[in-house]
Amino acid sequence: MHISEISPTEYVSAFGQTGHVFNSVAFSELNRGKASALHYLAFCDTKLRFGLILGERGDGLYSPFSAPFGGFEQNGRQCLEKMEEAVIELKAYAAGDKARPGKAVHITLPPPIYGGSEPAKWANVMQRHGTLEHIDLNYHFDLTQTTRYEDVAERNARKNLHRALREDFGFTRLDSTSGDDIERAYRIIKANREEHGYPLRMSLQAVKDTARTLHADFFAMTLKGKDVAAAQVFHVAKDVAQVIYWGDLHAYSHLRTMNRLAYEMFSYYHGQGLRILDIGPSTVNGVPNHGLCSFKESIGCLATPKFSFTI
């Protein structure tokens, strides 16, 4: 097997619809400014087997370089032996390029909800030919389950939801083509992050630019005409949407706004026929935020591993 660097146009022709949006050329080019260079790699022997987009930075080559996860694209189903050959070649490619001496490759795999058994196979190969950096816990809600939501949520979450349902909250899907509507949701999310001391990595302009490139949804929850909670969601794979940001204003949290927001979003995406609502990780470099983990588990979310490796 050998590796060739190809153009973005050639990569699109080779792999077409990627397994998730973060591996797409459109998303990579949108975020090109966050890397010093992009490398579109094709892995071939008698035929094209894999693709990988790497963003170069001063200290390494990254997949993803500006997303929750990345990893290899596959041209059809591939066996474990071919995966192993690809990782061995990738390691040699990084070590043997005189333009990038000593730059390791960092890969974060998608959680299993995106690739069935494939992430587990990649993890097996990478831990044998690389180093495990950390394991994050990624949470999702299964929208296909037929049991009532109250039977999925934990007792305390049900109590909080009942409290929230007594309030006259409004829940609105905003216009993702409207800059004003995007800013409306962003203001609430920004205020939530500031109140909790959490980072907000996407600027308002970056959110607007991304919404023009990807299928994005924005929601606002109101009480007596005032916005009290909001959410930003990307459609990242077939039948899977991912919550990029969500949050409420602290002054209204005693009304259990987040329990109500989660319930409304689960109901909305279930009605849209999606399979999974990905709520994202509650760990940073493998270290858990225990409060976030407990909240997501209480509202019926399940945890799966998201592996990060150095090759």
PDB file of C-alpha atoms in Angstrom:
ATOM      1  CA  MET A   1       0.000   0.000   0.000  1.00  0.00           C
ATOM      2  CA  HIS A   2       1.229   3.504  -0.753  1.00  0.00           C
ATOM      3  CA  ILE A   3       0.087   7.039   0.097  1.00  0.00           C
ATOM      4  CA  SER A   4      -0.486   9.827  -2.409  1.00  0.00           C
ATOM      5  CA  GLU A   5      -1.279  13.458  -1.691  1.00  0.00           C
ATOM      6  CA  ILE A   6      -4.202  14.534  -3.852  1.00  0.00           C
ATOM      7  CA  SER A   7      -6.143  17.747  -4.399  1.00  0.00           C
ATOM      8  CA  PRO A   8      -9.371  18.595  -2.594  1.00  0.00           C
ATOM      9  CA  THR A   9     -11.263  18.127  -5.860  1.00  0.00           C
ATOM     10  CA  GLU A  10      -9.729  14.678  -6.336  1.00  0.00           C
ATOM     11  CA  TYR A  11     -10.595  13.793  -2.739  1.00  0.00           C
ATOM     12  CA  VAL A  12     -14.243  14.682  -3.324  1.00  0.00           C
ATOM     13  CA  SER A  13     -14.277  12.537  -6.470  1.00  0.00           C
ATOM     14  CA  ALA A  14     -12.621   9.646  -4.662  1.00  0.00           C
ATOM     15  CA  PHE A  15     -14.777   9.537  -1.540  1.00  0.00           C
ATOM     16  CA  GLY A  16     -17.940  11.476  -2.323  1.00  0.00           C
ATOM     17  CA  GLN A  17     -20.271  11.395   0.676  1.00  0.00           C
ATOM     18  CA  THR A  18     -18.052  10.982   3.734  1.00  0.00           C
ATOM     19  CA  GLY A  19     -19.074   8.990   6.804  1.00  0.00           C
ATOM     20  CA  HIS A  20     -19.487  12.192   8.793  1.00  0.00           C
ATOM     21  CA  VAL A  21     -19.351  15.869   7.904  1.00  0.00           C
ATOM     22  CA  PHE A  22     -16.132  16.576   9.823  1.00  0.00           C
ATOM     23  CA  ASN A  23     -14.269  14.410   7.278  1.00  0.00           C
ATOM     24  CA  SER A  24     -15.648  16.340   4.313  1.00  0.00           C
ATOM     25  CA  VAL A  25     -13.639  18.613   2.041  1.00  0.00           C
ATOM     26  CA  ALA A  26     -16.230  21.377   2.483  1.00  0.00           C
ATOM     27  CA  PHE A  27     -15.811  21.424   6.275  1.00  0.00           C
ATOM     28  CA  SER A  28     -12.017  21.129   6.038  1.00  0.00           C
ATOM     29  CA  GLU A  29     -11.719  23.993   3.564  1.00  0.00           C
ATOM     30  CA  LEU A  30     -14.028  26.144   5.681  1.00  0.00           C
ATOM     31  CA  ASN A  31     -11.571  25.721   8.581  1.00  0.00           C
ATOM     32  CA  ARG A  32      -8.389  25.810   6.511  1.00  0.00           C
ATOM     33  CA  GLY A  33      -7.161  28.895   8.372  1.00  0.00           C
ATOM     34  CA  LYS A  34      -6.832  26.870  11.593  1.00  0.00           C
ATOM     35  CA  ALA A  35      -3.931  24.850  10.146  1.00  0.00           C
ATOM     36  CA  SER A  36      -0.719  25.896   8.431  1.00  0.00           C
ATOM     37  CA  ALA A  37      -1.437  23.376   5.659  1.00  0.00           C
ATOM     38  CA  LEU A  38      -3.940  20.671   4.722  1.00  0.00           C
ATOM     39  CA  HIS A  39      -2.951  17.270   3.361  1.00  0.00           C
ATOM     40  CA  TYR A  40      -5.477  15.147   1.479  1.00  0.00           C
ATOM     41  CA  LEU A  41      -4.144  11.589   1.509  1.00  0.00           C
ATOM     42  CA  ALA A  42      -5.216   8.603  -0.587  1.00  0.00           C
ATOM     43  CA  PHE A  43      -4.163   5.063   0.452  1.00  0.00           C
ATOM     44  CA  CYS A  44      -3.965   2.643  -2.474  1.00  0.00           C
ATOM     45  CA  ASP A  45      -2.684  -0.786  -3.428  1.00  0.00           C
ATOM     46  CA  THR A  46      -4.462  -2.491  -6.313  1.00  0.00           C
ATOM     47  CA  LYS A  47      -7.307  -0.060  -5.659  1.00  0.00           C
ATOM     48  CA  LEU A  48      -8.165   3.012  -3.639  1.00  0.00           C
ATOM     49  CA  ARG A  49      -8.913   1.898  -0.075  1.00  0.00           C
ATOM     50  CA  PHE A  50      -8.705   4.796   2.404  1.00  0.00           C
ATOM     51  CA  GLY A  51      -8.576   8.547   2.644  1.00  0.00           C
ATOM     52  CA  LEU A  52      -7.433  10.860   5.431  1.00  0.00           C
ATOM     53  CA  ILE A  53      -7.406  14.653   5.793  1.00  0.00           C
ATOM     54  CA  LEU A  54      -4.641  16.004   8.012  1.00  0.00           C
ATOM     55  CA  GLY A  55      -4.286  19.555   9.270  1.00  0.00           C
ATOM     56  CA  GLU A  56      -0.685  20.523   9.884  1.00  0.00           C
ATOM     57  CA  ARG A  57       0.316  22.596  12.873  1.00  0.00           C
ATOM     58  CA  GLY A  58       3.672  23.435  14.402  1.00  0.00           C
ATOM     59  CA  ASP A  59       3.755  20.347  16.602  1.00  0.00           C
ATOM     60  CA  GLY A  60       2.034  17.715  14.478  1.00  0.00           C
ATOM     61  CA  LEU A  61      -0.491  16.498  11.928  1.00  0.00           C
ATOM     62  CA  TYR A  62      -4.081  16.306  13.131  1.00  0.00           C
ATOM     63  CA  SER A  63      -7.304  14.524  12.225  1.00  0.00           C
ATOM     64  CA  PRO A  64      -9.373  16.389  13.142  1.00  0.00           C
ATOM     65  CA  PHE A  65      -7.670  19.768  13.229  1.00  0.00           C
ATOM     66  CA  SER A  66     -10.883  21.673  14.034  1.00  0.00           C
ATOM     67  CA  ALA A  67     -13.709  19.286  14.916  1.00  0.00           C
ATOM     68  CA  PRO A  68     -14.807  16.813  17.611  1.00  0.00           C
ATOM     69  CA  PHE A  69     -13.409  13.807  15.698  1.00  0.00           C
ATOM     70  CA  GLY A  70     -11.974  12.765  12.346  1.00  0.00           C
ATOM     71  CA  GLY A  71     -10.355   9.485  11.291  1.00  0.00           C
ATOM     72  CA  PHE A  72     -10.054   7.537   8.061  1.00  0.00           C
ATOM     73  CA  GLU A  73     -12.561   7.378   5.236  1.00  0.00           C
ATOM     74  CA  GLN A  74     -13.049   3.947   3.693  1.00  0.00           C
ATOM     75  CA  ASN A  75     -13.803   3.094   0.083  1.00  0.00           C
ATOM     76  CA  GLY A  76     -16.273   0.336   0.877  1.00  0.00           C
ATOM     77  CA  ARG A  77     -15.879  -2.245   3.608  1.00  0.00           C
ATOM     78  CA  GLN A  78     -12.252  -2.986   4.474  1.00  0.00           C
ATOM     79  CA  CYS A  79     -10.699  -5.813   6.435  1.00  0.00           C
ATOM     80  CA  LEU A  80      -8.563  -5.379   9.539  1.00  0.00           C
ATOM     81  CA  GLU A  81      -5.416  -6.371   7.635  1.00  0.00           C
ATOM     82  CA  LYS A  82      -5.815  -3.472   5.184  1.00  0.00           C
ATOM     83  CA  MET A  83      -6.489  -1.059   8.046  1.00  0.00           C
ATOM     84  CA  GLU A  84      -3.249  -2.183   9.640  1.00  0.00           C
ATOM     85  CA  GLU A  85      -1.312  -1.650   6.416  1.00  0.00           C
ATOM     86  CA  ALA A  86      -2.741   1.872   6.171  1.00  0.00           C
ATOM     87  CA  VAL A  87      -1.662   2.831   9.691  1.00  0.00           C
ATOM     88  CA  ILE A  88       1.836   1.412   9.143  1.00  0.00           C
ATOM     89  CA  GLU A  89       2.147   3.441   5.924  1.00  0.00           C
ATOM     90  CA  LEU A  90       0.842   6.557   7.664  1.00  0.00           C
ATOM     91  CA  LYS A  91       3.468   6.203  10.361  1.00  0.00           C
ATOM     92  CA  ALA A  92       6.194   5.863   7.724  1.00  0.00           C
ATOM     93  CA  TYR A  93       4.792   8.825   5.780  1.00  0.00           C
ATOM     94  CA  ALA A  94       4.998  11.114   8.811  1.00  0.00           C
ATOM     95  CA  ALA A  95       8.460   9.915   9.845  1.00  0.00           C
ATOM     96  CA  GLY A  96       9.967   9.964   6.353  1.00  0.00           C
ATOM     97  CA  ASP A  97       8.865  13.386   5.121  1.00  0.00           C
ATOM     98  CA  LYS A  98      11.858  15.730   5.364  1.00  0.00           C
ATOM     99  CA  ALA A  99       9.540  18.755   5.287  1.00  0.00           C
ATOM    100  CA  ARG A 100       7.903  17.636   8.535  1.00  0.00           C
ATOM    101  CA  PRO A 101      10.628  15.891  10.582  1.00  0.00           C
ATOM    102  CA  GLY A 102       9.459  14.390  13.827  1.00  0.00           C
ATOM    103  CA  LYS A 103       5.814  15.452  13.472  1.00  0.00           C
ATOM    104  CA  ALA A 104       3.512  12.821  14.914  1.00  0.00           C
ATOM    105  CA  VAL A 105       0.013  12.138  13.606  1.00  0.00           C
ATOM    106  CA  HIS A 106      -2.819  12.684  16.092  1.00  0.00           C
ATOM    107  CA  ILE A 107      -6.139  10.994  15.328  1.00  0.00           C
ATOM    108  CA  THR A 108      -9.405  11.134  17.267  1.00  0.00           C
ATOM    109  CA  LEU A 109     -11.803   8.430  16.144  1.00  0.00           C
ATOM    110  CA  PRO A 110     -15.569   8.934  15.984  1.00  0.00           C
ATOM    111  CA  PRO A 111     -17.671   7.249  18.672  1.00  0.00           C
ATOM    112  CA  PRO A 112     -19.184   3.864  17.680  1.00  0.00           C
ATOM    113  CA  ILE A 113     -22.580   5.467  16.938  1.00  0.00           C
ATOM    114  CA  TYR A 114     -21.083   6.743  13.666  1.00  0.00           C
ATOM    115  CA  GLY A 115     -19.309   3.708  12.322  1.00  0.00           C
ATOM    116  CA  GLY A 116     -20.681   0.511  13.828  1.00  0.00           C
ATOM    117  CA  SER A 117     -17.754  -1.840  14.385  1.00  0.00           C
ATOM    118  CA  GLU A 118     -15.243   0.199  12.374  1.00  0.00           C
ATOM    119  CA  PRO A 119     -14.059   2.532  15.202  1.00  0.00           C
ATOM    120  CA  ALA A 120     -13.333  -0.514  17.355  1.00  0.00           C
ATOM    121  CA  LYS A 121     -11.213  -2.025  14.573  1.00  0.00           C
ATOM    122  CA  TRP A 122      -9.315   1.219  14.035  1.00  0.00           C
ATOM    123  CA  ALA A 123      -8.755   1.520  17.784  1.00  0.00           C
ATOM    124  CA  ASN A 124      -7.308  -1.978  17.892  1.00  0.00           C
ATOM    125  CA  VAL A 125      -4.863  -1.193  15.095  1.00  0.00           C
ATOM    126  CA  MET A 126      -3.845   2.211  16.415  1.00  0.00           C
ATOM    127  CA  GLN A 127      -3.165   1.074  19.969  1.00  0.00           C
ATOM    128  CA  ARG A 128      -0.781  -1.550  18.582  1.00  0.00           C
ATOM    129  CA  HIS A 129       1.045   0.824  16.229  1.00  0.00           C
ATOM    130  CA  GLY A 130       0.730   4.041  18.200  1.00  0.00           C
ATOM    131  CA  THR A 131       0.023   5.456  21.637  1.00  0.00           C
ATOM    132  CA  LEU A 132      -3.336   5.972  23.271  1.00  0.00           C
ATOM    133  CA  GLU A 133      -3.556   9.631  24.325  1.00  0.00           C
ATOM    134  CA  HIS A 134      -6.881   9.457  26.163  1.00  0.00           C
ATOM    135  CA  ILE A 135     -10.435   8.120  26.068  1.00  0.00           C
ATOM    136  CA  ASP A 136     -13.277  10.621  26.150  1.00  0.00           C
ATOM    137  CA  LEU A 137     -16.852   9.762  27.089  1.00  0.00           C
ATOM    138  CA  ASN A 138     -19.304  10.811  24.399  1.00  0.00           C
ATOM    139  CA  TYR A 139     -23.017  10.905  25.205  1.00  0.00           C
ATOM    140  CA  HIS A 140     -25.958  10.349  22.876  1.00  0.00           C
ATOM    141  CA  PHE A 141     -29.709   9.856  23.017  1.00  0.00           C
ATOM    142  CA  ASP A 142     -31.220   6.944  21.093  1.00  0.00           C
ATOM    143  CA  LEU A 143     -34.170   8.419  19.206  1.00  0.00           C
ATOM    144  CA  THR A 144     -35.386   5.033  17.971  1.00  0.00           C
ATOM    145  CA  GLN A 145     -36.356   3.602  21.358  1.00  0.00           C
ATOM    146  CA  THR A 146     -40.060   2.933  21.701  1.00  0.00           C
ATOM    147  CA  THR A 147     -40.351   3.260  25.488  1.00  0.00           C
ATOM    148  CA  ARG A 148     -41.853   6.430  26.924  1.00  0.00           C
ATOM    149  CA  TYR A 149     -39.339   9.136  27.723  1.00  0.00           C
ATOM    150  CA  GLU A 150     -40.308   9.037  31.385  1.00  0.00           C
ATOM    151  CA  ASP A 151     -39.251   5.385  31.496  1.00  0.00           C
ATOM    152  CA  VAL A 152     -35.825   6.283  30.096  1.00  0.00           C
ATOM    153  CA  ALA A 153     -35.041   9.282  32.309  1.00  0.00           C
ATOM    154  CA  GLU A 154     -33.917   8.806  35.888  1.00  0.00           C
ATOM    155  CA  ARG A 155     -36.260   9.592  38.777  1.00  0.00           C
ATOM    156  CA  ASN A 156     -34.737  12.982  39.600  1.00  0.00           C
ATOM    157  CA  ALA A 157     -34.772  14.021  35.930  1.00  0.00           C
ATOM    158  CA  ARG A 158     -38.439  13.078  35.680  1.00  0.00           C
ATOM    159  CA  LYS A 159     -39.158  15.214  38.732  1.00  0.00           C
ATOM    160  CA  ASN A 160     -37.274  18.142  37.208  1.00  0.00           C
ATOM    161  CA  LEU A 161     -39.073  17.727  33.888  1.00  0.00           C
ATOM    162  CA  HIS A 162     -42.470  17.729  35.624  1.00  0.00           C
ATOM    163  CA  ARG A 163     -41.411  20.979  37.291  1.00  0.00           C
ATOM    164  CA  ALA A 164     -40.440  22.481  33.947  1.00  0.00           C
ATOM    165  CA  LEU A 165     -43.621  21.325  32.223  1.00  0.00           C
ATOM    166  CA  ARG A 166     -45.672  23.440  34.643  1.00  0.00           C
ATOM    167  CA  GLU A 167     -44.091  26.574  33.153  1.00  0.00           C
ATOM    168  CA  ASP A 168     -45.375  28.167  29.958  1.00  0.00           C
ATOM    169  CA  PHE A 169     -42.142  27.737  28.002  1.00  0.00           C
ATOM    170  CA  GLY A 170     -42.124  28.315  24.268  1.00  0.00           C
ATOM    171  CA  PHE A 171     -39.851  26.180  22.074  1.00  0.00           C
ATOM    172  CA  THR A 172     -39.002  27.487  18.606  1.00  0.00           C
ATOM    173  CA  ARG A 173     -36.837  26.244  15.765  1.00  0.00           C
ATOM    174  CA  LEU A 174     -35.165  29.358  14.399  1.00  0.00           C
ATOM    175  CA  ASP A 175     -34.327  30.224  10.794  1.00  0.00           C
ATOM    176  CA  SER A 176     -30.794  28.942  10.167  1.00  0.00           C
ATOM    177  CA  THR A 177     -30.507  31.190   7.087  1.00  0.00           C
ATOM    178  CA  SER A 178     -31.145  34.322   9.153  1.00  0.00           C
ATOM    179  CA  GLY A 179     -28.144  36.044  10.691  1.00  0.00           C
ATOM    180  CA  ASP A 180     -30.408  37.634  13.292  1.00  0.00           C
ATOM    181  CA  ASP A 181     -31.843  34.267  14.357  1.00  0.00           C
ATOM    182  CA  ILE A 182     -28.387  32.704  14.579  1.00  0.00           C
ATOM    183  CA  GLU A 183     -27.209  35.619  16.698  1.00  0.00           C
ATOM    184  CA  ARG A 184     -30.288  35.258  18.904  1.00  0.00           C
ATOM    185  CA  ALA A 185     -29.330  31.692  19.815  1.00  0.00           C
ATOM    186  CA  TYR A 186     -25.640  32.573  20.066  1.00  0.00           C
ATOM    187  CA  ARG A 187     -26.270  35.336  22.634  1.00  0.00           C
ATOM    188  CA  ILE A 188     -27.890  32.895  25.045  1.00  0.00           C
ATOM    189  CA  ILE A 189     -25.179  30.285  24.565  1.00  0.00           C
ATOM    190  CA  LYS A 190     -22.457  32.916  25.034  1.00  0.00           C
ATOM    191  CA  ALA A 191     -24.095  34.165  28.239  1.00  0.00           C
ATOM    192  CA  ASN A 192     -24.367  30.589  29.534  1.00  0.00           C
ATOM    193  CA  ARG A 193     -20.675  29.939  28.873  1.00  0.00           C
ATOM    194  CA  GLU A 194     -19.651  33.156  30.595  1.00  0.00           C
ATOM    195  CA  GLU A 195     -21.791  32.362  33.649  1.00  0.00           C
ATOM    196  CA  HIS A 196     -20.208  28.925  34.015  1.00  0.00           C
ATOM    197  CA  GLY A 197     -16.673  29.863  32.994  1.00  0.00           C
ATOM    198  CA  TYR A 198     -16.735  27.508  29.999  1.00  0.00           C
ATOM    199  CA  PRO A 199     -14.863  28.345  26.776  1.00  0.00           C
ATOM    200  CA  LEU A 200     -16.800  29.278  23.631  1.00  0.00           C
ATOM    201  CA  ARG A 201     -14.494  28.282  20.805  1.00  0.00           C
ATOM    202  CA  MET A 202     -16.672  29.298  17.872  1.00  0.00           C
ATOM    203  CA  SER A 203     -17.115  33.001  17.182  1.00  0.00           C
ATOM    204  CA  LEU A 204     -20.465  34.290  15.964  1.00  0.00           C
ATOM    205  CA  GLN A 205     -19.013  34.723  12.476  1.00  0.00           C
ATOM    206  CA  ALA A 206     -17.677  31.150  12.502  1.00  0.00           C
ATOM    207  CA  VAL A 207     -21.133  29.878  13.463  1.00  0.00           C
ATOM    208  CA  LYS A 208     -22.723  31.846  10.614  1.00  0.00           C
ATOM    209  CA  ASP A 209     -20.119  30.631   8.112  1.00  0.00           C
ATOM    210  CA  THR A 210     -20.583  27.020   9.189  1.00  0.00           C
ATOM    211  CA  ALA A 211     -24.370  27.292   8.975  1.00  0.00           C
ATOM    212  CA  ARG A 212     -23.967  28.301   5.314  1.00  0.00           C
ATOM    213  CA  THR A 213     -21.857  25.202   4.640  1.00  0.00           C
ATOM    214  CA  LEU A 214     -23.570  22.506   6.729  1.00  0.00           C
ATOM    215  CA  HIS A 215     -27.145  21.613   7.618  1.00  0.00           C
ATOM    216  CA  ALA A 216     -27.547  23.435  10.936  1.00  0.00           C
ATOM    217  CA  ASP A 217     -30.473  23.944  13.319  1.00  0.00           C
ATOM    218  CA  PHE A 218     -30.906  26.627  15.967  1.00  0.00           C
ATOM    219  CA  PHE A 219     -33.476  26.637  18.763  1.00  0.00           C
ATOM    220  CA  ALA A 220     -34.654  29.121  21.357  1.00  0.00           C
ATOM    221  CA  MET A 221     -36.752  28.486  24.444  1.00  0.00           C
ATOM    222  CA  THR A 222     -38.683  31.437  25.831  1.00  0.00           C
ATOM    223  CA  LEU A 223     -40.628  32.368  28.948  1.00  0.00           C
ATOM    224  CA  LYS A 224     -42.938  35.396  28.979  1.00  0.00           C
ATOM    225  CA  GLY A 225     -41.355  36.667  25.795  1.00  0.00           C
ATOM    226  CA  LYS A 226     -37.747  36.375  27.007  1.00  0.00           C
ATOM    227  CA  ASP A 227     -35.161  33.959  25.631  1.00  0.00           C
ATOM    228  CA  VAL A 228     -33.993  31.725  28.482  1.00  0.00           C
ATOM    229  CA  ALA A 229     -32.259  28.818  26.703  1.00  0.00           C
ATOM    230  CA  ALA A 230     -30.906  27.989  23.256  1.00  0.00           C
ATOM    231  CA  ALA A 231     -29.204  25.253  21.235  1.00  0.00           C
ATOM    232  CA  GLN A 232     -27.046  24.935  18.129  1.00  0.00           C
ATOM    233  CA  VAL A 233     -27.117  21.611  16.276  1.00  0.00           C
ATOM    234  CA  PHE A 234     -25.300  20.251  13.204  1.00  0.00           C
ATOM    235  CA  HIS A 235     -26.498  17.338  11.072  1.00  0.00           C
ATOM    236  CA  VAL A 236     -23.220  15.423  10.964  1.00  0.00           C
ATOM    237  CA  ALA A 237     -24.054  12.008   9.490  1.00  0.00           C
ATOM    238  CA  LYS A 238     -26.940  10.036   8.064  1.00  0.00           C
ATOM    239  CA  ASP A 239     -29.717  10.046  10.693  1.00  0.00           C
ATOM    240  CA  VAL A 240     -27.422  11.691  13.279  1.00  0.00           C
ATOM    241  CA  ALA A 241     -27.508  15.271  14.563  1.00  0.00           C
ATOM    242  CA  GLN A 242     -25.016  16.637  17.074  1.00  0.00           C
ATOM    243  CA  VAL A 243     -25.557  19.285  19.732  1.00  0.00           C
ATOM    244  CA  ILE A 244     -22.642  21.669  19.291  1.00  0.00           C
ATOM    245  CA  TYR A 245     -23.758  24.082  22.006  1.00  0.00           C
ATOM    246  CA  TRP A 246     -26.742  24.323  24.309  1.00  0.00           C
ATOM    247  CA  GLY A 247     -27.396  26.164  27.527  1.00  0.00           C
ATOM    248  CA  ASP A 248     -29.702  28.286  29.646  1.00  0.00           C
ATOM    249  CA  LEU A 249     -29.535  31.498  31.659  1.00  0.00           C
ATOM    250  CA  HIS A 250     -28.663  30.920  35.305  1.00  0.00           C
ATOM    251  CA  ALA A 251     -31.508  33.139  36.504  1.00  0.00           C
ATOM    252  CA  TYR A 252     -34.011  30.600  35.137  1.00  0.00           C
ATOM    253  CA  SER A 253     -32.215  27.337  35.869  1.00  0.00           C
ATOM    254  CA  HIS A 254     -34.300  26.766  39.011  1.00  0.00           C
ATOM    255  CA  LEU A 255     -37.240  26.216  36.625  1.00  0.00           C
ATOM    256  CA  ARG A 256     -35.294  23.235  35.188  1.00  0.00           C
ATOM    257  CA  THR A 257     -34.965  24.821  31.779  1.00  0.00           C
ATOM    258  CA  MET A 258     -32.315  22.340  30.596  1.00  0.00           C
ATOM    259  CA  ASN A 259     -34.511  19.343  31.401  1.00  0.00           C
ATOM    260  CA  ARG A 260     -37.281  20.937  29.359  1.00  0.00           C
ATOM    261  CA  LEU A 261     -34.919  21.905  26.515  1.00  0.00           C
ATOM    262  CA  ALA A 262     -33.557  18.351  26.313  1.00  0.00           C
ATOM    263  CA  TYR A 263     -37.079  16.915  26.289  1.00  0.00           C
ATOM    264  CA  GLU A 264     -38.185  19.291  23.523  1.00  0.00           C
ATOM    265  CA  MET A 265     -35.138  18.505  21.387  1.00  0.00           C
ATOM    266  CA  PHE A 266     -35.499  14.753  21.826  1.00  0.00           C
ATOM    267  CA  SER A 267     -39.143  15.052  20.803  1.00  0.00           C
ATOM    268  CA  TYR A 268     -38.321  17.261  17.815  1.00  0.00           C
ATOM    269  CA  TYR A 269     -35.622  15.009  16.344  1.00  0.00           C
ATOM    270  CA  HIS A 270     -37.620  11.860  17.049  1.00  0.00           C
ATOM    271  CA  GLY A 271     -40.390  13.451  15.011  1.00  0.00           C
ATOM    272  CA  GLN A 272     -37.897  14.166  12.222  1.00  0.00           C
ATOM    273  CA  GLY A 273     -37.076  10.457  12.006  1.00  0.00           C
ATOM    274  CA  LEU A 274     -33.450  10.716  13.118  1.00  0.00           C
ATOM    275  CA  ARG A 275     -31.696   7.786  14.750  1.00  0.00           C
ATOM    276  CA  ILE A 276     -29.328   9.541  17.171  1.00  0.00           C
ATOM    277  CA  LEU A 277     -28.976  12.922  18.842  1.00  0.00           C
ATOM    278  CA  ASP A 278     -25.298  13.189  19.779  1.00  0.00           C
ATOM    279  CA  ILE A 279     -24.948  15.337  22.904  1.00  0.00           C
ATOM    280  CA  GLY A 280     -21.140  15.325  22.751  1.00  0.00           C
ATOM    281  CA  PRO A 281     -18.423  14.591  25.305  1.00  0.00           C
ATOM    282  CA  SER A 282     -18.431  15.447  29.000  1.00  0.00           C
ATOM    283  CA  THR A 283     -14.683  14.979  29.317  1.00  0.00           C
ATOM    284  CA  VAL A 284     -11.683  17.080  28.313  1.00  0.00           C
ATOM    285  CA  ASN A 285      -8.620  15.033  27.365  1.00  0.00           C
ATOM    286  CA  GLY A 286     -10.255  12.127  29.169  1.00  0.00           C
ATOM    287  CA  VAL A 287     -10.910  14.011  32.427  1.00  0.00           C
ATOM    288  CA  PRO A 288     -14.643  14.002  33.256  1.00  0.00           C
ATOM    289  CA  ASN A 289     -16.871  16.855  34.298  1.00  0.00           C
ATOM    290  CA  HIS A 290     -18.823  14.779  36.806  1.00  0.00           C
ATOM    291  CA  GLY A 291     -21.769  17.153  36.897  1.00  0.00           C
ATOM    292  CA  LEU A 292     -22.236  17.058  33.116  1.00  0.00           C
ATOM    293  CA  CYS A 293     -21.846  13.276  33.036  1.00  0.00           C
ATOM    294  CA  SER A 294     -24.487  12.869  35.724  1.00  0.00           C
ATOM    295  CA  PHE A 295     -26.903  15.270  34.021  1.00  0.00           C
ATOM    296  CA  LYS A 296     -26.631  13.582  30.635  1.00  0.00           C
ATOM    297  CA  GLU A 297     -27.083  10.139  32.163  1.00  0.00           C
ATOM    298  CA  SER A 298     -30.079  11.353  34.172  1.00  0.00           C
ATOM    299  CA  ILE A 299     -31.910  12.527  31.041  1.00  0.00           C
ATOM    300  CA  GLY A 300     -31.483   9.159  29.351  1.00  0.00           C
ATOM    301  CA  CYS A 301     -28.234   9.530  27.409  1.00  0.00           C
ATOM    302  CA  LEU A 302     -25.765   6.691  26.924  1.00  0.00           C
ATOM    303  CA  ALA A 303     -21.962   6.946  26.995  1.00  0.00           C
ATOM    304  CA  THR A 304     -19.642   5.489  24.383  1.00  0.00           C
ATOM    305  CA  PRO A 305     -15.847   5.840  24.090  1.00  0.00           C
ATOM    306  CA  LYS A 306     -14.070   8.290  21.804  1.00  0.00           C
ATOM    307  CA  PHE A 307     -10.420   7.285  21.405  1.00  0.00           C
ATOM    308  CA  SER A 308      -7.521   9.637  20.642  1.00  0.00           C
ATOM    309  CA  PHE A 309      -4.175   8.239  19.436  1.00  0.00           C
ATOM    310  CA  THR A 310      -0.726   9.417  18.470  1.00  0.00           C
ATOM    311  CA  ILE A 311       0.716   7.489  15.540  1.00  0.00           C
TER     312      ILE A 311
END
